[in-house]
DNA sequence: TTGAAAGCGTTACCAC
DNA sequence: GTGGTAACGCTTTCAA
């Protein structure tokens, strides 16, 4: 039923081998022959059989991108950027050359350790060409070990491992490249900004407890408080998930328990939006009555809330870089850390909270 | 290097065929043998070779999900829902049984016709088990024909085609199921609401010109105006892309050109956020000075802007349904249309604009 | 520059 | 219930 490479070969009066060579363009073929083959291909509307080709070549053109929450633009931006840069030069809107094109597989773990592992297995089963892990990792020794083991096996089978917005795996030489965010410095800078404006009672709505981003950002916040000699009241720190509902609930609790708060730092913009919603519900004006500061880079959200102080992470750039690295660009085994000044880049232009 | 099915067979002292049977569970195997095989599998840490299996079985377990913008939660919500429901019962957080598990491939077309086609080809190449097309389609005869042809070929090769939030393809019996949104009725209801509040000069920020969602929503808006006998000033309708920047620019133009506007309808929530941002920048209070009404279902965004009127689309439910249908649940060839009352469901509880 | 043919790792049909 | 063994469609030496 479906057209095979052999059909094309017959139609073009050449051998299957030649057709394969033309299609993969990795071998010299006479111009005339090539023409003939190409014509046959389009005449028969032939499409390579990915699985067969992957089996024979022992590698596929699938690239897995693991995200914690596909509905969160934080990941959407990174994933989109990575995907756009998986296939070298090309401007994003250009039609992709259908052949030998890498296909991004965005996998939504929902923050679940189990699903993270399962997806890695699924990608291993597909013999993925690369895997990009994005966002904060779960801080659990057992799970970390399991992930590391899985990644090691993947790498061993030829899959390129790239970390984006994820802390480096200590001494894991199977990681092709790491693009880690300096969350600690970013948070330090963010809280430092609020302190410099005179705020002293600052609430903090953190992310889920066992996440690296949660911990690092919170540590940065505390470092800033310490550096300014401000009190670090544990009652002002609340944990929750990285979503609006959580941010809103936390703000409600904070504002009830400590009405003297003048500012609230949110561990990410999604949470910040929830905090803003709660503030408005209570008739508080932002930033006159309450300053709210978010962390991520969600221009779509933050612009809508002029009161939001944002430390811009170069999300898109990081994702783009990760995509290119996954595609094989850059030196293997090289660990790259997004420098602090890049992480907070642009923040001066964005800071608007009072 | 990598462990193969043959290795497992040898280790378990059975034939490759038996191992395959155990793994696929589609054939009777003695309990004892099964045990032995399973033990061998875990002892050798064996992982099926997806491509090989897909080649032999002539179908893969990949399911493609095409979205227009992966950074837009509108699509993220649908894609996430679909993905979560690709593998029947299971609660979302449960570990997926690694074997024979469907893998969602989220493809970001960026709204580009060329990329849409290319991704379809890529999925065809992977012999995808199903393809879910989400969101508005591009209204271009040539492109539509090309897509239809592509889909027909995919279907012919056994790929299930599911449309989610996309208008039905007239008379295309190769479509497994269609979940279309009644955008026209939704928009009618939204603008009708503003009219019932007494607004007469209502701006409208539409989406990209050649998109079905754009047209349908705008038509609904106009129908509502006509029904209420309100003037339909073409100068009050501006087109742009479905993003914030566009919404903001359009609002700026509208507010400058027609200062007597009392309300603005945005074709989706992302645009609405841009409109809100511009309004604030001009010192306008919402909803006292200007009512802003959005269309999509982006709880994360709308809650933050209490002034926003939102017609809730059952996005998550639609996505979930699409996922299940793509996985084979439900009757084939069945066309399902989300009924209008479902589309506007919940809007009464959400409408808050003044 | 091109062709022949041996795999690649599963699946599924046919015997036993 | 289990084993043997052709496919499946492509890639890639090895020769010519």
XYZ file of C-alpha atoms (C1' of nucleotides) in Angstrom:
740
model
C 0.000 0.000 0.000
C 2.462 2.628 1.163
C 5.303 3.563 -1.100
C 8.673 2.208 -0.066
C 12.197 3.072 -0.931
C 12.261 0.051 -3.209
C 9.334 1.449 -5.170
C 11.184 4.673 -5.656
C 14.275 2.785 -6.740
C 12.326 0.816 -9.300
C 10.613 3.929 -10.567
C 13.913 5.732 -10.935
C 15.633 2.646 -12.318
C 18.367 2.671 -9.711
C 19.169 0.555 -6.694
C 17.654 1.132 -3.248
C 21.115 2.023 -2.033
C 21.289 4.923 -4.410
C 17.937 6.259 -3.352
C 19.039 6.115 0.252
C 22.186 8.018 -0.634
C 20.316 10.724 -2.452
C 17.857 11.122 0.381
C 20.484 11.331 3.047
C 22.819 13.426 0.964
C 25.773 11.942 2.744
C 27.352 10.327 -0.249
C 28.361 11.415 -3.742
C 25.744 10.695 -6.386
C 25.784 11.746 -10.035
C 23.700 14.837 -10.619
C 21.600 13.147 -13.280
C 20.844 10.138 -11.098
C 20.022 12.367 -8.219
C 17.545 14.279 -10.341
C 15.863 11.114 -11.444
C 15.554 9.853 -7.911
C 14.198 13.130 -6.624
C 11.622 13.183 -9.371
C 10.562 9.650 -8.545
C 10.275 10.605 -4.910
C 7.921 13.448 -5.564
C 6.019 11.590 -8.251
C 5.313 8.751 -5.895
C 4.857 11.092 -2.949
C 7.300 8.994 -1.009
C 7.886 9.553 2.680
C 10.711 7.808 4.498
C 9.714 5.205 7.025
C 11.127 6.667 10.210
C 11.125 3.499 12.300
C 12.813 1.467 9.583
C 15.418 4.096 9.092
C 15.946 4.482 12.806
C 16.331 0.754 13.162
C 18.885 0.473 10.430
C 20.823 3.541 11.450
C 20.508 2.723 15.155
C 19.388 6.232 15.988
C 16.256 8.275 15.473
C 15.718 11.951 14.860
C 13.502 12.378 17.901
C 14.555 14.858 20.539
C 12.756 14.719 23.864
C 12.075 17.884 25.830
C 10.927 17.249 29.386
C 8.934 20.027 31.002
C 7.263 20.225 34.394
C 4.127 21.969 33.206
C 3.263 22.433 29.603
C 0.538 24.940 30.437
C 3.104 27.237 32.033
C 4.624 29.684 29.548
C 7.894 29.463 31.428
C 8.301 26.022 29.906
C 6.445 26.836 26.749
C 8.939 29.551 25.927
C 11.924 27.310 26.543
C 10.450 24.361 24.711
C 9.432 26.486 21.763
C 12.861 28.045 21.562
C 14.596 24.712 21.770
C 12.369 23.232 19.131
C 12.947 26.157 16.826
C 16.686 25.699 17.082
C 16.843 21.963 16.733
C 17.428 22.253 13.043
C 20.375 24.470 12.511
C 20.378 27.741 10.667
C 16.920 28.394 9.206
C 14.666 31.190 10.264
C 11.876 29.931 12.452
C 9.098 30.475 9.944
C 10.822 28.781 7.047
C 9.468 25.455 5.880
C 11.590 22.719 7.334
C 13.337 20.441 4.885
C 11.354 17.361 5.562
C 14.239 14.993 5.330
C 16.381 14.112 8.275
C 14.634 16.744 10.292
C 14.752 16.454 14.043
C 11.355 16.140 15.649
C 10.846 17.615 19.099
C 8.865 15.533 21.547
C 7.611 17.724 24.343
C 6.924 15.568 27.376
C 4.857 16.940 30.213
C 5.911 15.388 33.490
C 3.521 17.480 35.552
C 6.283 17.604 38.124
C 5.834 13.935 38.928
C 9.039 11.974 39.555
C 7.451 8.791 38.283
C 6.405 10.341 35.022
C 9.805 11.903 34.573
C 11.394 8.491 34.741
C 8.774 6.935 32.535
C 9.268 9.517 29.864
C 12.985 8.922 29.930
C 12.319 5.250 29.374
C 9.918 6.051 26.582
C 12.569 8.198 24.945
C 15.116 5.502 25.465
C 12.790 3.107 23.745
C 12.562 5.505 20.821
C 16.323 5.716 20.721
C 16.015 9.498 20.948
C 18.849 11.505 19.479
C 18.811 13.858 22.430
C 16.948 14.684 25.612
C 16.595 18.144 27.075
C 15.619 18.355 30.725
C 14.207 21.742 31.654
C 13.415 23.514 34.891
C 14.064 22.671 38.483
C 14.886 19.151 39.504
C 13.267 17.255 42.322
C 15.462 17.064 45.377
C 15.181 13.480 46.428
C 18.268 11.318 46.656
C 16.590 8.165 45.455
C 14.862 9.795 42.551
C 17.946 11.754 41.561
C 19.950 8.558 41.509
C 17.334 6.846 39.368
C 17.299 9.743 36.915
C 21.068 9.862 36.779
C 21.204 6.126 36.088
C 18.606 6.444 33.365
C 20.445 9.344 31.786
C 23.678 7.413 31.907
C 22.103 4.560 29.984
C 20.611 6.927 27.470
C 23.929 8.638 26.946
C 25.603 5.270 26.592
C 23.188 4.449 23.793
C 24.139 7.633 22.006
C 21.489 10.000 23.265
C 22.739 13.494 23.928
C 21.741 14.844 27.323
C 21.222 18.570 27.751
C 20.172 20.340 30.938
C 18.412 23.675 30.592
C 17.464 25.747 33.583
C 18.444 22.789 35.671
C 21.324 22.570 38.114
C 24.361 20.723 36.844
C 24.650 17.055 37.738
C 27.813 16.931 39.777
C 30.497 14.976 38.015
C 28.158 13.438 35.499
C 30.296 13.307 32.415
C 27.483 11.830 30.368
C 25.782 15.207 30.228
C 26.451 16.841 26.899
C 25.826 20.370 28.127
C 24.310 22.198 31.058
C 22.662 25.584 30.962
C 21.917 26.347 34.544
C 20.230 29.445 35.847
C 21.723 31.298 38.735
C 18.474 31.336 40.658
C 20.165 32.212 43.898
C 21.743 35.382 42.563
C 18.572 36.344 40.781
C 16.496 36.049 43.918
C 19.123 37.906 45.898
C 18.940 40.731 43.451
C 15.175 40.784 43.460
C 14.776 40.944 47.210
C 17.718 43.314 47.374
C 15.807 45.658 45.144
C 12.795 45.653 47.434
C 15.048 46.215 50.433
C 16.681 49.148 48.729
C 13.225 50.665 48.353
C 12.866 50.552 52.093
C 10.754 47.447 52.534
C 11.517 45.494 55.680
C 8.579 43.153 56.172
C 8.610 41.081 53.025
C 6.502 37.993 52.476
C 7.817 35.159 50.327
C 5.685 32.677 48.443
C 7.900 29.753 47.566
C 7.412 26.839 45.176
C 7.062 23.144 45.999
C 9.320 22.047 48.831
C 11.524 19.493 47.122
C 12.434 21.458 44.054
C 15.870 22.923 43.373
C 14.458 26.164 42.014
C 12.433 26.572 45.170
C 15.400 26.114 47.411
C 17.848 28.221 45.460
C 15.504 31.143 45.063
C 14.565 31.065 48.693
C 18.223 30.948 49.696
C 18.906 34.000 47.566
C 16.053 35.803 49.224
C 17.413 34.995 52.654
C 20.916 36.012 51.688
C 19.621 39.397 50.645
C 17.766 39.801 53.906
C 20.848 38.860 55.859
C 23.063 41.179 53.870
C 20.725 44.056 54.626
C 20.450 43.125 58.253
C 16.720 42.631 57.862
C 14.847 40.143 60.005
C 14.176 36.786 58.431
C 10.812 35.823 59.860
C 10.085 32.200 58.963
C 6.380 32.888 59.324
C 6.585 35.071 56.252
C 7.645 32.198 54.007
C 4.938 29.945 52.584
C 5.345 27.006 50.236
C 2.998 25.932 47.483
C 2.968 24.816 43.894
C 4.029 26.945 40.959
C 0.544 28.030 40.024
C -1.868 30.853 40.546
C -4.228 29.207 42.951
C -1.337 28.468 45.207
C -0.064 32.037 44.977
C -3.438 33.405 45.774
C -3.997 31.165 48.768
C -0.559 31.949 50.125
C -1.123 35.682 49.750
C -4.401 35.376 51.604
C -2.704 33.648 54.471
C 0.216 36.060 54.525
C -1.944 39.150 54.434
C -4.169 37.853 57.198
C -1.368 36.732 59.443
C 0.906 39.709 58.873
C -1.053 42.801 57.869
C 2.096 44.878 58.235
C 3.651 43.400 55.104
C 4.635 45.988 52.558
C 5.868 43.630 49.884
C 5.601 40.055 48.731
C 8.121 38.180 46.635
C 6.748 35.341 44.543
C 8.980 32.474 43.492
C 7.682 32.761 39.964
C 5.421 34.934 37.892
C 2.522 32.535 37.890
C 2.460 32.671 41.658
C 2.870 36.442 41.491
C -0.288 36.702 39.442
C -2.173 34.844 42.129
C -0.757 37.175 44.755
C -1.897 40.171 42.728
C -5.356 38.708 42.356
C -5.698 38.276 46.101
C -4.396 41.767 46.778
C -6.960 43.238 44.443
C -9.716 41.186 45.944
C -8.849 42.801 49.255
C -8.932 46.246 47.773
C -5.186 46.702 48.053
C -3.580 48.821 45.407
C -0.355 47.677 43.842
C 2.256 48.975 44.358
C 0.889 51.727 46.628
C -0.344 49.371 49.328
C 1.661 46.329 48.451
C 4.636 45.677 46.231
C 4.634 42.372 44.454
C 7.748 40.961 42.853
C 7.857 37.959 40.577
C 10.801 35.956 39.375
C 10.405 34.221 36.033
C 10.410 35.677 32.586
C 6.815 35.799 31.473
C 6.529 39.021 29.567
C 2.956 38.231 28.697
C 1.971 38.115 32.305
C 4.184 40.738 33.822
C 3.430 43.492 31.382
C -0.178 43.181 32.328
C 0.662 43.909 35.919
C 2.807 47.025 35.837
C 3.481 46.732 39.520
C 5.394 43.543 39.125
C 9.124 43.631 39.596
C 10.673 41.002 37.440
C 14.116 39.606 37.182
C 14.218 38.518 33.611
C 15.721 35.163 32.920
C 16.858 34.813 29.342
C 14.425 31.983 28.912
C 14.089 32.032 25.203
C 17.819 32.350 24.680
C 18.494 29.511 27.063
C 15.992 27.304 25.294
C 17.395 28.191 21.915
C 20.870 27.360 23.082
C 19.701 24.073 24.515
C 18.059 23.184 21.237
C 21.209 23.903 19.294
C 23.290 21.901 21.731
C 20.881 18.993 21.540
C 21.236 19.134 17.795
C 24.956 18.665 18.150
C 26.253 22.208 18.025
C 28.898 23.162 20.563
C 31.497 21.129 22.332
C 30.417 17.885 23.911
C 30.729 17.421 27.636
C 31.036 21.112 28.094
C 29.321 22.552 31.131
C 27.955 26.004 30.591
C 26.455 28.113 33.302
C 24.393 31.122 32.462
C 26.335 33.866 34.223
C 24.567 35.893 36.864
C 24.726 39.093 34.894
C 22.962 37.356 32.065
C 20.335 36.014 34.389
C 19.461 39.417 35.748
C 20.045 41.102 32.429
C 17.389 43.583 31.590
C 16.056 43.752 35.070
C 16.975 47.400 35.378
C 14.745 48.143 32.469
C 11.905 46.157 33.884
C 11.926 46.982 37.538
C 8.949 49.169 38.191
C 7.652 48.305 41.604
C 7.367 51.095 44.125
C 26.075 -3.110 23.513
C 22.416 -2.587 24.144
C 20.323 -5.463 25.339
C 18.010 -6.940 22.750
C 14.995 -9.135 22.884
C 17.170 -12.052 21.841
C 19.383 -11.509 24.884
C 16.358 -11.617 27.115
C 15.155 -14.769 25.391
C 18.514 -16.453 25.908
C 18.656 -15.347 29.518
C 15.173 -16.678 30.179
C 15.785 -19.796 28.110
C 12.807 -19.212 25.863
C 12.349 -18.116 22.273
C 12.265 -14.493 21.155
C 8.653 -15.031 20.179
C 7.718 -15.843 23.727
C 9.428 -12.787 25.091
C 7.551 -10.668 22.616
C 4.296 -12.269 23.717
C 4.967 -11.643 27.353
C 5.899 -8.048 26.714
C 2.889 -7.318 24.598
C 0.548 -9.360 26.708
C -1.570 -10.110 23.701
C -1.164 -13.840 23.740
C -1.520 -16.620 26.309
C 1.747 -17.535 28.024
C 2.254 -19.924 30.924
C 2.514 -18.108 34.219
C 5.864 -19.684 35.054
C 7.366 -18.771 31.704
C 6.024 -15.285 32.000
C 7.657 -14.894 35.396
C 10.958 -16.074 34.068
C 10.831 -13.665 31.163
C 9.852 -10.737 33.318
C 12.701 -11.456 35.660
C 15.128 -11.606 32.778
C 13.805 -8.306 31.502
C 14.413 -6.518 34.738
C 17.693 -8.268 35.402
C 19.050 -7.178 32.057
C 17.326 -3.806 32.298
C 15.903 -4.395 28.868
C 14.025 -1.656 27.030
C 12.115 -2.404 23.847
C 13.513 -0.952 20.681
C 10.739 1.326 19.556
C 11.775 1.718 15.944
C 12.215 -2.017 15.460
C 8.890 -2.710 17.023
C 7.214 0.002 14.998
C 8.752 -1.378 11.845
C 7.601 -4.883 12.479
C 4.159 -3.914 13.702
C 3.781 -1.250 11.014
C 2.649 1.309 13.532
C 4.240 3.306 16.306
C 2.917 4.537 19.616
C 3.624 8.166 18.833
C 0.728 10.585 18.874
C 1.291 13.993 17.342
C -0.360 17.074 18.808
C -0.117 20.134 16.597
C -0.427 23.470 18.333
C -0.143 26.995 16.988
C 1.807 28.397 19.908
C 3.296 26.283 22.603
C 3.945 29.300 24.808
C 0.229 30.077 24.891
C -1.552 28.339 27.765
C -4.612 27.988 25.553
C -2.722 25.287 23.707
C -0.753 24.153 26.695
C -3.914 23.282 28.541
C -5.337 21.331 25.623
C -2.095 19.564 24.858
C -1.538 18.678 28.489
C -5.059 17.331 28.812
C -4.782 15.305 25.644
C -1.469 13.880 26.704
C -2.793 12.947 30.114
C -5.620 11.011 28.541
C -3.694 9.214 25.855
C -3.262 6.223 28.062
C -6.640 5.173 29.246
C -7.785 4.972 32.826
C -4.897 5.901 35.129
C -4.834 8.960 37.272
C -2.593 11.605 35.838
C 0.098 11.371 38.487
C 0.437 7.600 38.362
C 3.585 6.140 36.879
C 2.856 5.112 33.329
C 3.331 1.461 32.552
C 6.318 1.805 30.328
C 5.272 -0.815 27.881
C 3.136 -0.024 24.888
C 2.611 3.431 26.240
C 1.612 6.144 23.806
C 4.045 9.010 23.616
C 2.691 12.476 22.880
C 4.661 14.566 20.435
C 3.739 18.199 20.839
C 4.553 20.043 17.623
C 4.698 23.805 17.611
C 3.697 25.147 14.215
C 3.947 28.759 15.278
C 0.919 29.329 13.083
C 2.967 28.777 9.968
C 1.214 26.825 7.201
C 4.508 25.458 5.957
C 5.471 24.123 9.351
C 2.061 22.619 9.821
C 2.514 20.598 6.671
C 6.054 19.696 7.515
C 5.083 18.382 10.903
C 2.384 16.282 9.347
C 4.987 14.800 7.056
C 7.308 14.211 9.978
C 4.530 12.414 11.815
C 3.722 10.456 8.716
C 7.336 9.454 8.568
C 7.147 8.240 12.149
C 4.007 6.290 11.294
C 2.232 8.074 14.134
C -0.680 6.232 15.701
C -2.722 9.419 15.785
C -2.553 13.123 15.102
C -4.492 15.753 16.988
C -4.860 19.132 15.315
C -5.744 21.881 17.750
C -6.961 25.442 17.445
C -8.072 27.519 14.535
C -7.189 26.499 11.022
C -5.705 28.750 8.399
C -8.252 29.858 5.846
C -6.463 29.430 2.582
C -7.893 27.169 -0.070
C -4.569 25.908 -1.299
C -3.189 25.211 2.130
C -6.407 23.606 3.315
C -6.348 21.297 0.332
C -2.749 20.373 1.020
C -3.510 19.646 4.662
C -6.574 17.616 3.756
C -4.549 15.597 1.269
C -1.852 15.002 3.846
C -4.358 13.949 6.447
C -5.992 11.608 3.980
C -2.689 9.894 3.356
C -2.007 9.652 7.053
C -5.411 8.162 7.716
C -4.901 5.757 4.887
C -1.741 4.557 6.569
C -3.657 3.926 9.754
C -3.106 7.175 11.601
C -6.123 8.365 13.529
C -6.993 11.994 12.866
C -8.628 14.020 15.609
C -9.616 17.682 15.403
C -9.819 19.622 18.655
C -11.009 23.205 18.759
C -10.845 23.143 15.018
C -13.750 23.422 12.602
C -14.878 20.157 11.063
C -13.461 19.276 7.673
C -16.524 19.133 5.487
C -17.175 15.616 4.260
C -13.758 14.336 5.216
C -14.539 10.812 6.293
C -10.910 10.164 7.144
C -11.265 12.242 10.294
C -11.707 9.988 13.283
C -13.390 12.609 15.445
C -13.957 16.326 15.579
C -14.354 18.432 18.690
C -15.161 21.857 17.399
C -15.790 24.936 19.480
C -18.769 27.094 18.785
C -16.714 30.257 18.613
C -19.448 32.196 16.912
C -21.984 31.606 19.664
C -19.413 32.258 22.337
C -18.466 35.616 20.864
C -22.110 36.495 20.402
C -22.716 35.822 24.038
C -19.697 37.809 25.124
C -20.526 40.929 23.160
C -24.193 40.449 24.049
C -23.218 40.680 27.662
C -21.416 43.974 27.178
C -24.377 45.306 25.229
C -26.732 44.300 27.999
C -24.633 46.388 30.360
C -25.351 49.382 28.203
C -22.149 49.606 26.178
C -22.662 50.852 22.634
C -19.216 51.834 21.411
C -17.270 48.613 21.642
C -13.845 48.095 20.179
C -12.826 44.659 18.916
C -9.293 43.365 18.713
C -9.332 40.419 16.352
C -6.767 37.709 15.670
C -4.799 37.071 12.482
C -6.861 37.625 9.347
C -6.841 34.194 7.780
C -7.713 32.130 10.812
C -11.047 30.399 11.344
C -11.192 31.370 15.008
C -10.661 34.983 14.046
C -13.478 34.966 11.557
C -15.976 33.035 13.622
C -15.471 35.086 16.742
C -15.713 38.319 14.815
C -18.870 37.130 13.118
C -20.404 36.331 16.490
C -19.483 39.797 17.720
C -21.159 41.382 14.718
C -24.240 39.234 15.061
C -24.632 40.422 18.619
C -24.267 44.047 17.555
C -26.824 43.561 14.818
C -29.241 41.802 17.123
C -29.062 44.699 19.552
C -29.387 47.253 16.814
C -26.017 48.686 17.725
C -23.831 50.334 15.105
C -21.087 48.156 13.650
C -18.301 50.616 13.030
C -15.576 48.897 10.993
C -13.070 51.374 12.354
C -13.475 49.763 15.756
C -12.207 46.399 14.562
C -8.469 45.845 14.438
C -6.600 42.691 13.437
C -3.389 41.395 14.901
C -1.759 38.231 16.138
C -2.877 36.284 19.175
C -0.369 37.811 21.520
C -0.020 40.542 24.064
C 2.055 42.962 22.053
C -0.544 42.908 19.366
C -3.347 43.462 21.861
C -1.549 46.338 23.402
C -0.791 48.032 20.093
C -4.353 47.597 18.934
C -5.712 49.055 22.162
C -3.431 52.036 21.772
C -4.722 52.682 18.304
C -8.341 52.169 19.287
C -8.162 54.415 22.314
C -6.467 57.163 20.360
C -8.809 56.967 17.397
C -12.005 56.517 19.363
C -11.741 57.977 22.874
C -15.455 57.437 23.348
C -15.046 53.678 23.597
C -16.466 52.238 26.786
C -15.492 48.632 26.188
C -13.105 46.501 24.197
C -13.574 42.868 23.272
C -10.409 40.878 22.712
C -10.443 37.807 20.503
C -8.552 35.899 23.149
C -7.235 36.324 26.638
C -3.675 36.917 25.645
C -4.768 39.865 23.565
C -6.981 41.003 26.423
C -3.979 41.181 28.715
C -2.288 43.475 26.245
C -5.359 45.652 26.105
C -5.404 45.871 29.890
C -1.753 46.815 29.973
C -2.318 49.671 27.560
C -5.348 50.868 29.455
C -3.369 51.002 32.664
C -0.499 52.749 30.990
C -2.989 55.467 30.045
C -4.248 55.717 33.560
C -7.606 54.184 32.706
C -9.204 52.152 35.413
C -10.791 48.847 34.549
C -13.737 48.405 34.522
C -14.691 51.903 35.667
C -13.240 53.674 32.641
C -13.047 50.774 30.258
C -14.502 47.291 30.223
C -12.299 44.636 28.730
C -13.638 41.264 27.690
C -11.544 38.272 26.714
C -12.528 35.075 25.023
C -10.378 32.057 25.777
C -10.143 30.010 28.900
C -7.015 31.107 30.656
C -7.870 31.077 34.310
C -4.334 31.960 35.208
C -4.494 35.183 33.316
C -8.058 36.224 33.824
C -8.167 35.858 37.554
C -5.389 38.361 37.783
C -7.480 40.911 35.965
C -10.799 40.932 37.763
C -12.277 43.243 35.177
C -12.038 40.667 32.478
C -15.186 39.085 31.177
C -14.424 35.601 29.989
C -16.402 33.099 28.042
C -14.962 29.885 29.286
C -14.228 27.245 26.743
C -13.989 23.814 28.267
C -10.436 23.633 27.085
C -9.143 20.998 29.382
C -12.173 18.801 28.866
C -11.913 19.157 25.121
C -8.249 18.252 25.176
C -8.868 15.299 27.428
C -11.581 14.051 25.122
C -9.333 14.481 22.117
C -6.614 12.480 23.816
C -8.966 9.645 24.605
C -10.310 9.651 21.068
C -6.806 9.635 19.644
C -6.087 6.646 21.833
C -8.923 4.785 20.218
C -11.762 5.404 22.624
C -15.109 6.347 21.130
C -16.663 5.539 17.819
C -14.547 6.032 14.740
C -15.614 8.508 12.123
C -17.914 10.111 14.600
C -18.175 13.882 14.395
C -18.697 15.538 17.727
C -19.407 19.183 18.161
C -19.070 20.840 21.527
C -22.562 22.246 22.013
C -22.944 25.962 22.513
C -24.150 25.658 26.077
C -21.038 23.750 26.905
C -18.858 26.327 25.241
C -20.292 29.162 27.286
C -20.671 27.013 30.331
C -19.529 28.715 33.442
C -19.495 32.117 31.892
C -22.239 33.278 34.181
C -20.058 32.519 37.108
C -17.129 34.306 35.625
C -18.600 37.406 34.099
C -17.520 40.301 36.224
C -17.022 43.255 33.944
C -18.908 46.428 34.752
C 29.492 6.357 -9.181
C 26.464 2.457 -8.493
C 24.671 -2.224 -7.082
C 24.247 -6.498 -4.115
C 23.373 -8.117 0.068
C 23.868 -8.516 4.962
C 22.013 -6.953 8.838
C 19.132 -3.811 12.434
C 15.419 -5.844 16.520
C 10.698 -6.882 16.444
C 6.376 -9.059 15.217
C 3.381 -12.523 13.590
C 2.313 -16.515 11.119
C 2.888 -21.414 10.956
C 4.232 -25.585 12.942
C 4.728 -28.587 16.700
C 1.933 -23.010 25.034
C 6.083 -22.532 22.698
C 9.618 -22.301 18.994
C 11.209 -21.358 14.222
C 11.455 -17.952 10.921
C 9.984 -15.046 7.338
C 9.027 -10.413 6.807
C 9.192 -5.066 7.994
C 11.995 -0.912 5.121
C 16.068 1.113 5.518
C 21.420 1.736 5.957
C 25.852 0.426 4.971
C 29.862 -2.157 4.025
C 31.967 -4.525 0.146
C 32.608 -5.160 -4.711
C 32.436 -3.856 -9.166
